[in-house]
Coordinates of C-alpha atoms in Angstrom, one line a residue:
Chain E
M1 CA 0.2 0.0 -0.3
V2 CA 2.9 2.3 0.8
K3 CA 4.1 1.6 -3.0
H4 CA 0.9 2.7 -4.5
R5 CA 1.4 6.1 -3.0
I6 CA 4.8 6.2 -3.2
G7 CA 4.6 5.4 -7.0
L8 CA 1.1 7.5 -7.3
Y9 CA 3.1 10.6 -6.2
L10 CA 6.1 10.3 -8.4
L11 CA 3.7 10.0 -10.7
S12 CA 1.3 13.0 -10.3
F13 CA 4.5 14.8 -9.8
L14 CA 5.8 13.9 -13.1
A15 CA 2.4 14.4 -14.7
V16 CA 2.7 18.3 -13.1
L17 CA 5.7 18.7 -14.8
Y18 CA 5.2 18.0 -18.3
L19 CA 2.0 20.6 -17.3
V20 CA 3.8 23.0 -16.0
T21 CA 7.3 22.9 -16.8
P22 CA 7.2 25.1 -20.5
F23 CA 5.8 27.8 -18.5
L24 CA 6.9 27.9 -15.0
W25 CA 10.5 28.7 -17.7
V26 CA 8.4 31.2 -18.8
V27 CA 8.3 32.7 -15.6
L28 CA 12.2 32.8 -14.0
V29 CA 13.2 33.8 -17.8
S30 CA 10.6 37.0 -17.3
F31 CA 12.7 38.3 -14.2
M32 CA 16.1 37.4 -15.8
E33 CA 18.6 39.4 -18.1
E34 CA 18.4 39.1 -21.0
R35 CA 23.1 38.0 -20.7
E36 CA 22.4 35.7 -18.3
A37 CA 17.9 33.9 -20.2
N38 CA 21.4 33.7 -22.9
Q39 CA 23.5 31.3 -20.9
H40 CA 20.4 28.7 -20.5
H41 CA 20.2 28.3 -16.4
W42 CA 16.9 28.1 -14.9
I43 CA 16.8 29.9 -12.0
P44 CA 17.5 34.1 -12.3
R45 CA 21.1 34.4 -10.0
Q46 CA 20.3 38.2 -10.0
P47 CA 16.5 38.1 -10.1
T48 CA 15.4 41.5 -11.8
F49 CA 12.3 43.5 -12.7
D50 CA 13.4 45.2 -14.9
N51 CA 11.9 43.1 -17.8
Y52 CA 7.9 44.4 -16.4
W53 CA 8.6 47.6 -15.7
P54 CA 8.4 48.7 -19.8
Y55 CA 4.4 47.4 -18.7
L56 CA 4.1 49.7 -16.1
A57 CA 5.1 52.9 -17.6
K58 CA 2.6 55.8 -18.1
G59 CA 0.5 54.7 -21.2
S60 CA 0.6 55.0 -24.2
V61 CA -3.6 55.5 -25.6
T62 CA -2.8 56.3 -29.5
D63 CA -0.3 54.8 -32.1
E64 CA 1.2 58.4 -32.6
D65 CA 3.1 59.3 -29.9
K66 CA 5.5 56.9 -31.0
T67 CA 9.2 58.2 -29.7
A68 CA 12.2 57.9 -30.5
G69 CA 13.4 57.2 -26.8
D70 CA 11.4 54.4 -26.9
A71 CA 14.1 51.0 -26.2
V72 CA 13.2 48.2 -28.2
G73 CA 9.6 46.7 -28.3
G74 CA 9.4 49.9 -25.3
F75 CA 6.7 51.5 -27.4
T76 CA 4.5 48.3 -27.9
A77 CA 5.2 48.0 -24.4
R78 CA 3.6 50.4 -23.5
Q79 CA 0.8 49.7 -25.7
F80 CA -0.2 46.8 -22.9
P81 CA -2.5 48.3 -20.3
R82 CA -4.7 49.5 -22.6
A83 CA -4.5 46.3 -24.7
I84 CA -5.5 44.8 -21.0
I85 CA -8.0 46.6 -20.7
N86 CA -9.5 45.9 -24.5
S87 CA -9.9 42.2 -23.6
L88 CA -11.2 43.0 -20.3
I89 CA -13.9 44.4 -21.7
N90 CA -14.1 41.8 -25.1
A91 CA -14.7 38.8 -22.5
S92 CA -16.5 39.8 -20.3
L93 CA -18.9 41.3 -22.9
V94 CA -18.6 38.3 -24.1
M95 CA -19.3 36.5 -21.3
V96 CA -22.2 38.3 -21.1
M97 CA -24.2 37.3 -24.1
N98 CA -23.3 33.7 -24.1
L99 CA -24.3 33.0 -20.8
F100 CA -28.2 35.2 -21.4
F101 CA -28.4 33.5 -25.9
G102 CA -26.7 30.5 -24.6
S103 CA -29.0 29.8 -21.3
L104 CA -31.6 31.0 -22.9
A105 CA -31.5 28.9 -26.1
A106 CA -30.1 25.0 -23.9
Y107 CA -33.8 26.5 -21.5
A108 CA -35.5 25.1 -24.1
L109 CA -33.2 22.6 -26.0
A110 CA -33.7 20.6 -22.0
R111 CA -36.5 21.3 -21.2
V112 CA -39.0 21.5 -24.1
D113 CA -40.2 18.6 -26.2
F114 CA -40.5 20.1 -30.3
S115 CA -39.8 19.0 -33.6
G116 CA -36.8 20.0 -35.4
K117 CA -35.1 20.2 -32.0
F118 CA -32.6 16.8 -32.9
V119 CA -31.9 19.1 -36.9
L120 CA -31.3 21.9 -34.5
L121 CA -28.5 20.2 -31.4
L122 CA -27.2 19.6 -35.1
F123 CA -26.9 22.9 -36.4
Y124 CA -25.2 23.7 -33.7
L125 CA -22.9 21.2 -33.1
G126 CA -22.1 22.1 -37.2
T127 CA -21.3 25.7 -37.3
R128 CA -18.8 25.2 -34.4
S129 CA -17.3 22.7 -37.1
V130 CA -16.3 25.2 -38.9
P131 CA -12.7 26.9 -38.9
G132 CA -12.4 30.7 -38.1
V133 CA -10.6 30.7 -40.6
A134 CA -13.2 29.3 -43.8
I135 CA -15.2 32.4 -43.5
M136 CA -13.0 35.2 -43.5
V137 CA -13.2 36.8 -46.4
P138 CA -16.7 37.1 -45.9
M139 CA -16.5 38.2 -41.9
Y140 CA -13.8 40.9 -42.6
L141 CA -16.7 41.7 -45.7
L142 CA -19.4 42.0 -43.7
I143 CA -17.6 43.9 -40.5
R144 CA -16.4 46.5 -43.0
G145 CA -19.7 46.9 -44.1
Y146 CA -20.9 47.8 -41.8
G147 CA -17.9 50.8 -40.4
L148 CA -17.6 47.9 -37.5
L149 CA -13.2 46.8 -37.9
D150 CA -11.1 47.9 -34.9
T151 CA -13.7 48.3 -33.2
H152 CA -14.8 45.7 -29.8
L153 CA -18.3 45.0 -31.0
A154 CA -16.3 43.8 -34.1
I155 CA -14.7 41.1 -32.0
I156 CA -17.6 40.6 -29.6
L157 CA -19.8 39.8 -31.9
A158 CA -17.0 37.1 -34.0
H159 CA -15.7 35.8 -30.4
T160 CA -19.4 35.7 -28.9
T161 CA -21.2 34.1 -33.2
F162 CA -18.2 31.2 -32.5
T163 CA -17.7 30.7 -28.2
L164 CA -22.1 29.9 -28.5
P165 CA -22.6 26.5 -30.1
F166 CA -20.3 25.1 -27.4
T167 CA -22.0 27.3 -25.2
I168 CA -25.2 25.9 -25.4
W169 CA -24.0 22.8 -25.9
I170 CA -22.9 22.0 -22.7
L171 CA -25.7 24.2 -20.8
K172 CA -28.6 22.5 -22.6
G173 CA -26.1 18.6 -21.2
Y174 CA -26.1 20.7 -17.4
F175 CA -30.1 22.0 -18.0
Q176 CA -30.9 18.4 -18.0
T177 CA -29.4 17.2 -14.7
I178 CA -31.2 19.6 -13.0
P179 CA -34.8 18.1 -11.7
I180 CA -37.6 19.0 -13.3
D181 CA -40.1 19.0 -10.9
L182 CA -38.4 22.8 -9.6
E183 CA -40.0 24.5 -12.4
R184 CA -43.7 22.2 -11.8
S185 CA -44.1 23.5 -8.5
A186 CA -43.3 26.6 -9.4
R187 CA -46.0 26.7 -12.3
I188 CA -48.3 24.7 -9.9
D189 CA -48.2 27.8 -7.8
G190 CA -49.0 30.5 -10.5
C191 CA -45.2 31.0 -12.0
T192 CA -45.1 32.0 -15.5
R193 CA -42.8 29.6 -18.0
L194 CA -40.6 32.8 -18.2
G195 CA -41.0 33.4 -14.2
A196 CA -40.4 29.6 -13.7
L197 CA -37.2 29.9 -15.2
F198 CA -35.6 33.0 -13.7
R199 CA -36.2 33.2 -10.8
V200 CA -36.6 28.6 -9.4
F201 CA -34.0 27.2 -12.1
M202 CA -31.4 29.9 -13.5
P203 CA -30.6 30.2 -9.5
V204 CA -29.8 26.1 -8.9
A205 CA -28.5 26.4 -12.4
T206 CA -25.1 28.9 -11.1
P207 CA -21.8 26.6 -10.6
G208 CA -22.8 25.2 -14.4
M209 CA -23.4 29.3 -15.4
I210 CA -20.4 30.2 -13.9
A211 CA -18.4 27.5 -16.0
V212 CA -19.4 27.9 -19.0
G213 CA -19.1 31.6 -18.2
I214 CA -15.4 31.3 -17.5
F215 CA -14.8 28.9 -20.1
A216 CA -16.2 32.0 -22.4
F217 CA -14.1 35.0 -21.2
I218 CA -11.0 32.6 -21.1
S219 CA -12.1 31.8 -24.9
S220 CA -12.1 35.0 -26.1
W221 CA -9.2 36.2 -23.7
G222 CA -6.7 34.1 -25.9
E223 CA -8.5 34.2 -29.5
F224 CA -6.6 35.6 -32.3
F225 CA -7.2 34.9 -35.1
F226 CA -10.4 37.1 -35.8
A227 CA -8.4 39.8 -33.1
L228 CA -5.8 39.6 -36.1
L229 CA -8.4 39.8 -38.9
L230 CA -10.9 42.9 -36.8
T231 CA -8.0 45.0 -35.1
S232 CA -5.9 47.4 -36.7
S233 CA -5.3 49.9 -33.6
I234 CA -4.7 50.1 -30.0
G235 CA -8.0 51.8 -29.4
S236 CA -9.1 48.2 -29.7
K237 CA -6.2 45.5 -30.4
P238 CA -6.5 42.8 -27.4
V239 CA -3.8 41.2 -25.3
T240 CA -3.3 38.3 -28.3
V241 CA -2.7 41.0 -30.8
L242 CA 0.0 43.1 -29.0
I243 CA 2.0 40.1 -27.8
S244 CA 2.2 38.7 -31.0
D245 CA 3.4 42.1 -32.7
F246 CA 7.0 41.7 -30.0
A247 CA 6.6 38.9 -32.9
Q248 CA 7.3 41.2 -35.8
E249 CA 9.9 43.6 -34.5
L250 CA 14.1 42.6 -34.4
Q251 CA 15.9 42.1 -31.7
V252 CA 13.3 42.6 -28.9
D253 CA 14.8 40.7 -25.6
F254 CA 12.9 37.4 -25.4
T255 CA 13.1 37.9 -21.7
L256 CA 11.1 41.2 -22.5
I257 CA 8.6 38.9 -24.2
A258 CA 8.3 36.6 -21.4
A259 CA 7.4 38.9 -18.8
G260 CA 4.4 40.3 -21.2
G261 CA 3.3 37.0 -21.5
V262 CA 3.6 36.4 -17.9
L263 CA 1.3 39.3 -18.1
V264 CA -1.6 38.0 -20.5
V265 CA -2.0 34.3 -18.4
L266 CA -2.1 36.3 -14.7
I267 CA -5.8 37.0 -15.2
P268 CA -7.2 33.2 -17.1
I269 CA -4.6 31.6 -14.9
V270 CA -5.5 33.8 -11.4
L271 CA -9.1 32.9 -13.1
A272 CA -9.3 29.5 -14.1
F273 CA -7.9 28.1 -10.0
I274 CA -10.7 29.9 -8.6
F275 CA -12.8 28.4 -9.7
Q276 CA -11.3 25.2 -11.3
R277 CA -13.5 23.2 -9.2
F278 CA -17.0 24.6 -10.9
I279 CA -15.2 24.1 -14.5
I280 CA -14.2 20.5 -13.7
H281 CA -17.9 19.7 -12.7
G282 CA -19.3 21.8 -15.3
I283 CA -18.4 21.3 -18.4
G284 CA -16.7 18.0 -17.7
G285 CA -20.4 16.4 -15.5
A286 CA -22.1 18.2 -19.1
V287 CA -19.9 17.1 -21.8
T288 CA -20.5 13.3 -20.0
G289 CA -23.5 13.3 -18.2
Chain T
M1 CA -42.8 18.4 -19.1
P2 CA -44.3 21.9 -17.9
P3 CA -48.0 20.6 -16.0
K4 CA -51.0 19.6 -18.3
L5 CA -53.4 22.9 -17.7
R6 CA -54.2 23.2 -21.5
S7 CA -55.1 20.4 -24.3
D8 CA -52.4 18.8 -25.7
H9 CA -52.5 20.8 -29.3
I10 CA -52.3 24.1 -27.7
Q11 CA -49.8 23.0 -25.7
Q12 CA -47.2 21.6 -28.5
R13 CA -47.8 24.5 -30.4
A14 CA -46.9 26.8 -27.6
N15 CA -43.9 24.3 -27.1
H16 CA -43.0 25.5 -30.2
V17 CA -43.6 29.3 -30.6
F18 CA -42.0 29.3 -26.8
A19 CA -38.9 27.2 -28.1
L20 CA -38.8 28.6 -31.2
V21 CA -38.3 32.0 -29.2
M22 CA -36.0 30.9 -26.7
N23 CA -33.3 29.8 -29.4
L24 CA -33.9 33.3 -31.2
P25 CA -30.8 35.7 -30.1
A26 CA -28.4 32.7 -30.8
L27 CA -30.0 31.7 -33.6
T28 CA -29.8 34.3 -35.4
L29 CA -26.4 35.6 -34.0
I30 CA -24.6 32.5 -35.6
L31 CA -26.6 32.4 -38.6
L32 CA -26.0 36.2 -40.1
L33 CA -22.3 35.6 -38.7
I34 CA -21.0 31.7 -39.4
G35 CA -24.2 30.9 -41.8
Y36 CA -24.2 33.6 -44.0
P37 CA -20.2 34.2 -44.4
V38 CA -20.4 30.4 -45.7
I39 CA -22.8 30.9 -48.7
V40 CA -20.9 34.2 -49.2
S41 CA -17.3 32.4 -49.3
L42 CA -19.3 29.4 -51.4
W43 CA -20.0 32.1 -54.5
T44 CA -16.9 33.7 -53.8
S45 CA -15.1 31.1 -54.8
L46 CA -16.9 30.7 -58.2
H47 CA -15.2 33.2 -59.6
R48 CA -12.4 34.8 -60.2
Y49 CA -12.2 37.8 -57.7
N50 CA -8.6 39.0 -56.9
L51 CA -7.6 42.4 -54.6
R52 CA -5.1 43.2 -56.8
R53 CA -8.0 43.9 -59.5
P54 CA -11.3 44.1 -57.3
D55 CA -13.5 45.1 -60.2
T56 CA -12.8 42.0 -61.9
F57 CA -15.1 39.7 -60.2
D58 CA -16.4 37.3 -63.2
F59 CA -18.1 33.5 -62.8
V60 CA -15.4 30.5 -64.0
G61 CA -17.4 27.2 -62.3
L62 CA -15.0 25.8 -60.8
M63 CA -12.0 26.3 -62.1
N64 CA -10.1 28.1 -59.0
Y65 CA -11.5 23.9 -57.3
V66 CA -9.6 22.8 -60.2
T67 CA -6.0 25.0 -59.8
I68 CA -6.1 24.1 -55.9
L69 CA -6.5 20.6 -57.1
T70 CA -3.9 20.5 -59.2
N71 CA -1.3 22.7 -57.3
H72 CA 1.2 21.3 -55.2
D73 CA 1.1 23.7 -52.6
F74 CA -3.0 22.3 -51.8
W75 CA -1.9 18.5 -51.3
H76 CA 1.5 19.8 -49.2
S77 CA -1.0 22.0 -47.1
I78 CA -4.0 18.7 -46.2
G79 CA -0.5 16.4 -45.3
V80 CA 1.0 18.9 -43.4
S81 CA -2.6 19.1 -41.5
F82 CA -3.6 15.6 -41.8
Y83 CA -0.4 14.2 -39.9
F84 CA -0.1 17.5 -37.1
T85 CA -3.9 15.6 -36.9
A86 CA -3.0 12.4 -37.2
V87 CA 0.0 12.2 -34.3
S88 CA -1.8 14.8 -32.0
V89 CA -5.3 13.2 -31.2
P90 CA -4.1 10.3 -30.1
L91 CA -1.1 11.7 -27.8
T92 CA -3.4 14.3 -27.0
I93 CA -6.0 11.5 -25.5
L94 CA -3.5 9.2 -24.2
I95 CA -1.6 11.7 -21.8
A96 CA -4.6 13.6 -21.0
L97 CA -6.2 9.6 -20.1
G98 CA -3.1 8.9 -18.3
I99 CA -3.3 11.8 -16.0
A100 CA -7.0 11.6 -15.1
L101 CA -6.3 8.7 -14.2
L102 CA -3.9 9.8 -11.9
F103 CA -5.8 12.5 -10.9
N104 CA -8.8 10.5 -10.4
Q105 CA -7.2 9.1 -7.7
E106 CA -7.4 10.0 -3.8
F107 CA -4.8 11.6 -2.2
T108 CA -3.7 14.5 -0.4
G109 CA -3.0 17.5 -2.5
R110 CA -5.5 16.4 -5.5
G111 CA -7.0 19.8 -5.2
V112 CA -3.1 21.6 -6.7
F113 CA -2.7 18.9 -8.3
R114 CA -5.8 19.8 -10.5
A115 CA -5.4 23.3 -10.2
L116 CA -2.1 23.5 -12.2
L117 CA -3.6 21.3 -14.1
L118 CA -5.3 24.3 -16.2
I119 CA -2.3 26.7 -16.5
P120 CA -1.4 25.3 -20.1
W121 CA -5.2 25.2 -20.7
A122 CA -4.9 28.3 -19.2
V123 CA -2.5 30.0 -21.7
P124 CA -3.5 31.8 -24.7
G125 CA -1.8 30.1 -28.1
V126 CA -0.2 32.9 -29.3
V127 CA 1.8 33.1 -26.5
N128 CA 1.7 29.0 -26.4
G129 CA 3.7 28.8 -29.9
L130 CA 6.3 32.6 -28.3
M131 CA 7.1 30.1 -25.2
W132 CA 7.8 27.5 -27.1
M133 CA 9.8 29.5 -29.7
G134 CA 12.0 30.1 -26.8
L135 CA 12.1 27.2 -25.0
L136 CA 13.5 25.4 -28.3
G137 CA 14.9 28.5 -29.8
K138 CA 18.7 28.3 -30.0
H139 CA 20.0 28.9 -26.9
G140 CA 16.3 27.9 -25.8
A141 CA 16.1 26.0 -22.0
F142 CA 15.0 22.2 -24.4
D143 CA 17.2 23.0 -27.4
T144 CA 19.9 23.3 -25.0
I145 CA 19.6 20.1 -23.6
I146 CA 18.6 18.1 -27.4
S147 CA 21.7 19.5 -28.3
N148 CA 24.0 18.6 -25.4
N149 CA 21.9 15.2 -25.0
I150 CA 22.1 14.5 -28.9
E151 CA 26.2 15.6 -28.7
L152 CA 26.5 12.8 -26.2
F153 CA 24.3 10.1 -28.3
N154 CA 26.7 11.4 -31.0
K155 CA 30.1 10.5 -28.7
L156 CA 28.2 7.2 -27.8
L157 CA 27.5 5.6 -30.7
G158 CA 29.5 7.0 -33.6
T159 CA 26.9 8.8 -35.3
N160 CA 27.0 11.9 -37.0
I161 CA 23.4 13.6 -36.5
D162 CA 24.2 17.4 -36.7
Y163 CA 21.0 19.1 -34.3
I164 CA 20.1 22.6 -35.6
G165 CA 16.6 23.0 -33.8
M166 CA 13.9 25.2 -34.9
A167 CA 15.9 25.3 -38.9
S168 CA 15.1 21.7 -39.3
P169 CA 11.4 20.7 -41.0
V170 CA 10.9 17.8 -39.4
V171 CA 12.0 19.6 -36.1
A172 CA 9.5 22.4 -37.1
L173 CA 6.6 20.8 -37.4
N174 CA 7.7 18.1 -34.1
A175 CA 7.8 20.7 -32.2
A176 CA 4.0 22.2 -33.8
V177 CA 3.0 19.1 -32.2
A178 CA 4.0 19.3 -28.2
A179 CA 3.2 22.1 -28.4
H180 CA -0.6 21.9 -29.7
I181 CA -0.3 18.9 -27.3
W182 CA 0.4 20.4 -24.2
K183 CA -2.0 22.6 -24.7
N184 CA -4.8 20.4 -25.5
V185 CA -4.2 18.4 -22.6
P186 CA -5.9 19.6 -20.1
F187 CA -9.3 20.0 -21.1
A188 CA -9.2 16.2 -22.7
C189 CA -8.4 15.3 -18.8
I190 CA -11.6 17.7 -17.4
I191 CA -13.8 15.5 -19.3
F192 CA -12.0 12.4 -18.4
L193 CA -11.7 12.7 -15.0
A194 CA -16.0 13.6 -14.8
A195 CA -16.4 10.7 -16.6
L196 CA -14.7 8.4 -14.2
Q197 CA -16.0 10.1 -11.9
G198 CA -19.2 8.8 -13.3
I199 CA -18.0 5.4 -12.5
P200 CA -20.1 3.3 -10.1
S201 CA -17.8 2.6 -6.8
E202 CA -20.2 -0.5 -6.5
Q203 CA -19.0 -1.8 -9.5
Y204 CA -15.0 -1.6 -8.7
R205 CA -15.9 -3.7 -5.0
A206 CA -17.8 -6.0 -6.9
A207 CA -14.8 -6.2 -9.5
R208 CA -12.3 -6.3 -6.5
I209 CA -14.2 -9.0 -4.3
D210 CA -13.9 -11.3 -8.0
G211 CA -10.6 -10.9 -7.2
A212 CA -9.9 -8.9 -10.6
S213 CA -6.3 -7.3 -11.1
T214 CA -6.1 -3.5 -11.5
W215 CA -5.3 -4.2 -14.9
K216 CA -8.6 -6.6 -15.9
R217 CA -10.9 -3.8 -13.9
F218 CA -9.2 -0.8 -16.0
L219 CA -9.9 -3.1 -19.4
H220 CA -13.0 -4.3 -18.9
L221 CA -15.1 -1.9 -15.8
T222 CA -12.8 1.9 -16.6
L223 CA -12.5 2.0 -20.4
P224 CA -16.1 1.2 -21.4
W225 CA -17.2 4.2 -19.6
L226 CA -14.8 6.1 -21.2
L227 CA -15.5 4.9 -25.0
H228 CA -18.1 8.3 -25.2
P229 CA -16.4 11.0 -23.3
I230 CA -12.9 9.9 -25.6
M231 CA -14.9 10.2 -28.8
I232 CA -16.1 13.5 -28.0
V233 CA -12.7 15.0 -27.0
A234 CA -11.2 13.4 -30.0
I235 CA -13.9 15.0 -32.2
L236 CA -12.9 18.2 -30.4
T237 CA -9.3 18.4 -30.4
T238 CA -9.2 17.0 -34.8
M239 CA -11.3 20.0 -35.3
N240 CA -9.0 21.8 -33.4
S241 CA -5.9 20.2 -35.2
F242 CA -7.0 21.4 -38.2
R243 CA -7.9 24.2 -38.0
V244 CA -4.6 25.2 -35.7
F245 CA -3.6 29.1 -36.6
D246 CA -2.3 31.1 -33.9
L247 CA 0.5 28.9 -32.5
I248 CA 1.4 28.2 -35.9
F249 CA 2.1 32.0 -36.3
A250 CA 3.5 33.0 -33.2
L251 CA 5.9 29.2 -33.4
T252 CA 6.7 28.9 -37.4
G253 CA 5.1 31.3 -39.6
G254 CA 4.9 28.9 -41.7
G255 CA 8.9 28.1 -42.1
P256 CA 11.2 26.7 -41.9
G257 CA 10.4 26.9 -45.6
D258 CA 7.0 25.3 -46.1
A259 CA 7.4 22.4 -43.6
T260 CA 4.3 24.0 -41.7
Y261 CA 2.4 24.7 -43.9
V262 CA -1.2 23.5 -42.3
I263 CA -4.4 23.5 -44.2
A264 CA -5.1 26.8 -42.1
W265 CA -1.7 29.2 -42.7
Q266 CA -1.7 28.2 -46.5
T267 CA -5.5 29.6 -46.9
Y268 CA -4.9 32.4 -44.9
K269 CA -1.5 33.1 -46.9
E270 CA -3.8 32.8 -50.0
A271 CA -6.0 35.4 -49.0
F272 CA -3.4 38.0 -47.5
G273 CA -0.2 37.6 -49.2
R274 CA -1.7 36.8 -52.6
L275 CA -4.6 38.6 -52.4
N276 CA -6.2 35.7 -54.2
F277 CA -9.9 36.2 -52.4
G278 CA -11.5 33.2 -54.5
G279 CA -9.0 31.2 -54.7
A280 CA -8.7 31.9 -51.0
N281 CA -12.6 30.8 -50.7
A282 CA -12.3 27.9 -52.7
Y283 CA -9.0 26.8 -50.1
S284 CA -11.7 27.6 -47.0
Y285 CA -14.8 25.5 -48.1
L286 CA -12.7 23.0 -49.1
I287 CA -11.8 23.2 -45.8
T288 CA -14.9 23.1 -44.0
I289 CA -15.9 20.1 -46.5
I290 CA -13.2 17.7 -44.9
T291 CA -13.7 19.0 -41.1
M292 CA -17.7 18.6 -41.4
T293 CA -16.6 14.5 -42.9
L294 CA -14.8 14.4 -40.0
A295 CA -17.1 15.8 -38.0
I296 CA -20.4 13.7 -39.4
V297 CA -18.0 10.3 -39.4
Y298 CA -17.2 10.9 -36.2
I299 CA -21.0 12.0 -35.0
R300 CA -22.1 8.7 -36.7
L301 CA -19.8 6.7 -34.7
L302 CA -20.9 8.1 -31.3
Y303 CA -24.5 7.0 -32.6
R304 CA -23.9 4.1 -33.5
R305 CA -22.8 3.6 -30.1
G306 CA -26.3 4.7 -28.5
S307 CA -25.2 7.3 -25.7
V308 CA -25.6 9.9 -27.0
Q309 CA -29.8 12.0 -25.8
G310 CA -31.4 13.6 -28.4

């Protein structure tokens, strides 16, 4: 039995090593000077916070105030706080829209019998299999046609559309695990259908809603393709696009990019840690349920 | 079912209206931003349309498709994408399954382990690409480890393998695969963990009383319960692998040469590199057809098992 325990811990430790090491390296490098990073050892001998200062310097909100005094990559770094705010706005609204639209659709799919339900489910599943790159040109022209290029709304619409099918699918699964007697008794007590939905059902469904909400938030935060396609100025550029701008600039120190990477990942990781239980039970349970 | 307050006929009609109204917002958005572009994409793919000559929009029938299907670039990127998918999907499932079986055991500190599991999932694809570029690029940590080991390997066996890191097509493509697997393992793991928790513990107790070995218990008890979740993970990771873009953008940019030109990257280049919108839409359509076909094959397999409820 003891042998079994030791083996279990050893294997689990190896698994965690696999999951954590690559990103841990980025964190460690972000506290090194470029010269030290080039010697490829892992623990910073003289930990420095220098790679983070450029990001926290006085923010830049336009693309015009680039100065000659900026170090390599410094200008992009100064735009960072603004990009974080952009991503926060996008991801939060994508989350809200997913929860609202998604729960309405999923509720009907989970609770009401109607012909065409199966077709509708397959349709949602099918739209999820359309790759973003397959519709980029018409999507771009459509967004441009409405004058929405380079706006928050463009990103929010695109991300919401692409996350909704998954949200609906998961929520439907989750809703089906909730006993129907709840609404039935509310209806008998004279509640309307929508009244029963919002006052009795939704409070019970909260854990599932949190799970898909966080999922939609993190999906939008990390999405790159549509963000790249639909934004061009710092007024709407999210962090994923900004951090990839570094890669385009020549001779930016990798340590500076590493610090940026850590900052980009900070919010989604904190959210994932806080809501770990909800994510594992909510998403996993609904898929397999 | 809501209480039977009205006659069945009226009730049924009310159900239809209710379901439609509830689905309307989501449907409108999806039809407008996915459905409509899919149709426009088909229409454009039948025309000669290059942004260098934006006034020309001639109907050419299937000419764009013929051009693509007879072109080396297309078959090359299909090959790269199939390799990418064929390697990353089974490995993702195997690694995730292993980790899920471990983290499903009860031990102190399990919660922390499970929280750490979510790290790769929270890392955006672009950051993932930049990260592996750092790890495997010149002077990166993994790069040093690998080249040191190759030197040792050469010395011991007297071979003469020259490790050139990401400049080698084989290394670059497999680095992209490794990075993709790393990011996709947590999601698969979440699903497997939930599935494992759904297995009734009485069955395990019964199997243990019957004297079934650990391996037998896994094969005859655990695995059958996992078939359905494995299929779902296979569907989702296949789709993810086939449309991978951000990782390639940040990690290799399609290079070295065209070694990592996955189909999504090829399409992107066709549209925004060569501005050939007609051709790019034909590419788009071919990708959609391939992923849809794969999805249908999977879904059929799933339904044959009779385990998906409508």
